[in-house]
XYZ file of C-alpha atoms in Angstrom:
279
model
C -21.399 -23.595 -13.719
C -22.722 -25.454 -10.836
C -22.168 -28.530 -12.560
C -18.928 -28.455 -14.095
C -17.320 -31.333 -11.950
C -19.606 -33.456 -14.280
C -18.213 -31.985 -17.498
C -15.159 -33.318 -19.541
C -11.979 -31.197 -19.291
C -12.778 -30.079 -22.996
C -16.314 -29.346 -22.287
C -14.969 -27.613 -18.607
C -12.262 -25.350 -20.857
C -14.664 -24.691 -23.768
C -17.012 -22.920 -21.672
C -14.919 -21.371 -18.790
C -12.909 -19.738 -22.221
C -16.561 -18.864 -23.467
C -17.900 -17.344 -19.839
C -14.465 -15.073 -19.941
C -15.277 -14.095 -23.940
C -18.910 -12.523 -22.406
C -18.421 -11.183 -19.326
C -15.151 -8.911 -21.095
C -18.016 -7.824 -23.635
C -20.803 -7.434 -20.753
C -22.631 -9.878 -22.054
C -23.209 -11.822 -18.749
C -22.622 -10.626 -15.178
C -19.885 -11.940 -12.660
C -22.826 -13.328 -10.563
C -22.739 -16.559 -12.713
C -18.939 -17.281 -11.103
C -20.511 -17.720 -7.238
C -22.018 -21.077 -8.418
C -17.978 -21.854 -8.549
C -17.960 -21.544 -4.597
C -20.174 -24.618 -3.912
C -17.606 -26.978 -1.592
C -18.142 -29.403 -3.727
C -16.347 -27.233 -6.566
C -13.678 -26.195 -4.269
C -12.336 -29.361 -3.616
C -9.550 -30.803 -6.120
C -8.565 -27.749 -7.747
C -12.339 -27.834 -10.199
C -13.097 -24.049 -8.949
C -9.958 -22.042 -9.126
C -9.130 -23.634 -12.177
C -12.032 -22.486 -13.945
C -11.692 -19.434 -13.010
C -8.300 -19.487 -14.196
C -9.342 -19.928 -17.809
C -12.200 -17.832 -17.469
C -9.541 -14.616 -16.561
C -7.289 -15.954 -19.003
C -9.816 -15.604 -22.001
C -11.022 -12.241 -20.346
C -7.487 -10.543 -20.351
C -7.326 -11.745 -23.348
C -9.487 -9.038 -24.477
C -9.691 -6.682 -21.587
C -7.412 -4.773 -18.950
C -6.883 -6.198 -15.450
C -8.872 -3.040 -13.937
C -11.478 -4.225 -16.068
C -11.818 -7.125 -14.715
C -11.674 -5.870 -11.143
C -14.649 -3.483 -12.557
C -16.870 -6.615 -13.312
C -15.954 -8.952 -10.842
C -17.122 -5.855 -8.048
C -20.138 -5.495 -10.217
C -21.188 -9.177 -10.332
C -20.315 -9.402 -6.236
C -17.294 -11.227 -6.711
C -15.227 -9.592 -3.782
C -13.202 -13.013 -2.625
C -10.752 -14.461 -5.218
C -9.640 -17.257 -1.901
C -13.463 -18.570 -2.119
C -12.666 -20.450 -5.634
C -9.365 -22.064 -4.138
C -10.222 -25.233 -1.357
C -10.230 -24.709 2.050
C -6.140 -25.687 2.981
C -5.350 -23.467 0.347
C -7.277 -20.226 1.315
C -4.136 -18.147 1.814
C -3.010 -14.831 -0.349
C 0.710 -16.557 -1.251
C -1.001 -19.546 -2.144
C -3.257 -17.508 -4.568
C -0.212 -15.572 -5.931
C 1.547 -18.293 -6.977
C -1.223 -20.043 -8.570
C -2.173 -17.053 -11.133
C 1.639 -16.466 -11.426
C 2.730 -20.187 -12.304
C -0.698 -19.366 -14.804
C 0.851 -17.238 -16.645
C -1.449 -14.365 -15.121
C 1.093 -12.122 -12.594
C -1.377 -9.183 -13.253
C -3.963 -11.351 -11.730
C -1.884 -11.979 -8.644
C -0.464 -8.055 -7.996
C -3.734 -6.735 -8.425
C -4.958 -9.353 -5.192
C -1.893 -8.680 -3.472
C -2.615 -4.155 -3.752
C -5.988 -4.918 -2.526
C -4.946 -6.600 0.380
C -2.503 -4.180 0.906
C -5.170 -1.270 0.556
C -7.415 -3.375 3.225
C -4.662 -3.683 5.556
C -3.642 -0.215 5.257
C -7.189 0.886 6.120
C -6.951 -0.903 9.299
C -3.927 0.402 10.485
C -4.996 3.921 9.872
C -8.383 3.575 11.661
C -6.206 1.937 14.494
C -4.072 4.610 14.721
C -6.991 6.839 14.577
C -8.926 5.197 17.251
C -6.059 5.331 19.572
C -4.733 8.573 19.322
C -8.231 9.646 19.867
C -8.449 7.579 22.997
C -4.774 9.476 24.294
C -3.204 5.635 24.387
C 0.395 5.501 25.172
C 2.861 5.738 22.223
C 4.050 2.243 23.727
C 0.780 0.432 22.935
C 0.556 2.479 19.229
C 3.376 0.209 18.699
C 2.281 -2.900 20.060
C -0.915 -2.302 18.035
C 0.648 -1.545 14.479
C 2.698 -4.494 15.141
C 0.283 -6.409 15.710
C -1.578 -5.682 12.564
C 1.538 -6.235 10.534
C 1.347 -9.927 12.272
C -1.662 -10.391 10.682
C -1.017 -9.453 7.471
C 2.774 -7.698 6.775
C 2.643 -4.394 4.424
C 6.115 -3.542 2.920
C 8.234 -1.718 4.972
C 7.845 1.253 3.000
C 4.117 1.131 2.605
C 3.555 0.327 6.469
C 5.596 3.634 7.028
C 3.777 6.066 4.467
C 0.901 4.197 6.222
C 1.647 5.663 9.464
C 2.133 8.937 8.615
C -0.741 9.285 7.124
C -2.744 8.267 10.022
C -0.989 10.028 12.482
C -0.872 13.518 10.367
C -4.329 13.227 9.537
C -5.355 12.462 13.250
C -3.859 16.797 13.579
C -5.920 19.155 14.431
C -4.971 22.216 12.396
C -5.966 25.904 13.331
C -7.730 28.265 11.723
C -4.875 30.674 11.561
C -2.673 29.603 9.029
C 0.338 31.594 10.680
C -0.163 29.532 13.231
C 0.108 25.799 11.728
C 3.571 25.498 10.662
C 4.430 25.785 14.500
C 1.831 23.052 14.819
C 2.719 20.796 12.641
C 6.101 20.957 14.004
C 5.689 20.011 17.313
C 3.024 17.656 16.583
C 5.712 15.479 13.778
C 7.967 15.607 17.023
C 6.203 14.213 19.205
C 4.562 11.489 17.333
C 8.123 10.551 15.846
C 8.280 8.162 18.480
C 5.466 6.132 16.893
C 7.287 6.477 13.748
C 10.666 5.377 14.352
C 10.754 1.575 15.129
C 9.624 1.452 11.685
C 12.209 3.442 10.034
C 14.344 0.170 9.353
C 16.972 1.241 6.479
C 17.203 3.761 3.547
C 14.603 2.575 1.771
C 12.140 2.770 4.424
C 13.435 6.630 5.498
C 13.276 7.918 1.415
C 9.592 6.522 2.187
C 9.015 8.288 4.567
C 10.478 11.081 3.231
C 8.423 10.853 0.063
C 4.868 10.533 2.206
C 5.877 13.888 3.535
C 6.736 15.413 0.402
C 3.183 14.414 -1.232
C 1.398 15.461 2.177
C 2.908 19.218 2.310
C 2.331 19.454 -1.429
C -1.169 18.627 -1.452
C -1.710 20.213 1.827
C -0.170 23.614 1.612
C -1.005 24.951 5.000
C 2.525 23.591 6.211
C 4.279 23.629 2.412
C 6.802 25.935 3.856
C 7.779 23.870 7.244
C 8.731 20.637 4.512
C 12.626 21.516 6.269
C 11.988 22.175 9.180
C 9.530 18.464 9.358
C 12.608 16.787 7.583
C 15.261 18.343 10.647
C 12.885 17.019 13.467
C 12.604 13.510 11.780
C 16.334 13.698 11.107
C 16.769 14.604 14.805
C 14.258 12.017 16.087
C 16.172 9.307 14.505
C 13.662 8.232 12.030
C 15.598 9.151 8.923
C 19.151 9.523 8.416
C 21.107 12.267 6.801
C 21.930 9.252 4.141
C 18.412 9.375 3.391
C 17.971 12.918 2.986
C 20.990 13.445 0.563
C 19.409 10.419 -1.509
C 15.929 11.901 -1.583
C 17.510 15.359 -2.795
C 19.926 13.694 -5.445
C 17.353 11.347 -6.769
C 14.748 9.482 -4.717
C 12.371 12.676 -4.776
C 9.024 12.682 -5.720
C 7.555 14.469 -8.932
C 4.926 16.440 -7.085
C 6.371 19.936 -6.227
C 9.830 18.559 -6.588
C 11.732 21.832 -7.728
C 10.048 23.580 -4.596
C 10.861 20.998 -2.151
C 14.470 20.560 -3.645
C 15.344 23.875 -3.612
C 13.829 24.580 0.099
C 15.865 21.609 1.135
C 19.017 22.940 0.030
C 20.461 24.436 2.794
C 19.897 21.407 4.733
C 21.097 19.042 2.499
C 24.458 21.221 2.238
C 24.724 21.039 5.924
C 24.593 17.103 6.156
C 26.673 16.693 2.755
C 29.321 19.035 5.315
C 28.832 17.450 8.301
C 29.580 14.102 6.183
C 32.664 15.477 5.152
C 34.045 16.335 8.338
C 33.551 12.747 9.554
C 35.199 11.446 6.219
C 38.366 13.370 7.306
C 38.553 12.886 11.170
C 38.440 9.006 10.038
């Protein structure tokens, strides 16, 4: 591998194809593909274009995870090292594998990213609730990260929720948490809300707490109440809430959630009306 600059391109294609044939059947390990990240390789495309047609020939027998399995395994962790040093940047990678003919290559970088970037805004959030910062430099510091590396607006907002409800601390009493959880969801909502930019973003957010009160059932039964203080914090609308109910809803205790949500949802559907005729 370290010398395929001084191959032919059907020597270079022959054996990149037969690399991609043995590492699918664990033949070889991953390792080999490092010799690839020798600057001399990198330069003029020679790298990332044999790596390109050793994935091809591996998906060509194997699933995308799969690969991801081996390439961890062999200590591959940087798909950017194989492409030359202007080019180092994750669109530039996504439209390579994409214009290859590989997409799966390319969304399986780009969800790793995101799951990196993620990571760091929740241990940021973490960190700094911890430390009592001001809700005012929470904000600066999530946008910030976004700067560095932008989530989807969606994402970034399930994001955030999750690192500010798991940075709760919930009581022992379970009669007690519901109460809790309430006032803790209203007073973080200010963290929350300059993110809550449209209806996608809000049925987001609305899904994130769905998922979180069905997996955590110690505040199952305050899923309302949580939706009324977000809907009265301005972080989701009551457009939002109606879609959620109708359609947008997640699977995981959906019949529950829809039928504790019920009341509210008639309320807004109402209130709606009332506007519709005073118009």
């Amino acid at each position: 591998m370290q010398y395929i600059n001084r191959w032919s391109d059907i020597q270079r294609e022959k054996l990149a194809i037969a690399a991609g044939i043995m590492l699918a059947q664990g033949l070889i390990s991953a390792a080999c593909l490092q010799a690839l990240t020798k600057d001399h390789l990198v330069k003029n495309d020679v790298s990332v274009s044999v790596v390109t047609v050793v994935f091809r020939a591996y998906l060509g027998e194997q699933s995308i995870d799969h690969l991801a399995a081996t390439l961890r395994r062999g200590g591959i962790k940087d798909l950017l090292a194989f492409f030359p040093p202007n080019k180092r940047q994750d669109k530039a990678l996504d439209e390579h594998f994409r214009a290859a003919g590989l997409p799966q290559v390319a969304e399986w970088w780009t969800k790793r990213q995101y799951a990196a970037l993620k990571d760091g805004i929740i241990s940021t959030l973490k960190e700094m609730l911890a430390n009592e910062d001001s809700h005012a430099d929470i904000i600066a510091a999530i946008k910030a990260k976004q700067g560095e590396g932008p989530l989807p607006e969606n994402e970034l907002v399930q994001c955030i929720w999750q690192g500010l409800i798991s940075s709760v601390e919930w009581s022992a009493r379970q009669d007690q948490n519901e109460a809790l959880a309430i006032r803790e969801i209203g007073d973080f909502a200010e963290i929350l809300e300059p993110f809550c930019n449209g209806a996608k973003t809000e049925v987001a957010l609305i899904n994130a707490v769905q998922v979180y009160c069905y997996e955590d059932t110690r505040i199952i039964k305050a899923f309302p109440q949580i939706l009324k203080v977000l809907y009265n914090k301005d972080c989701i609308s009551d457009q939002a809430i109606i879609y959620w109910h109708q359609k947008g809803s997640k699977a995981q205790g959906r019949q529950h959630f829809l039928n504790a949500t019920q009341p509210l949802v008639k309320f807004l559907q109402e209130q709606e009306s009332e506007d519709e005729d005073e118009e």
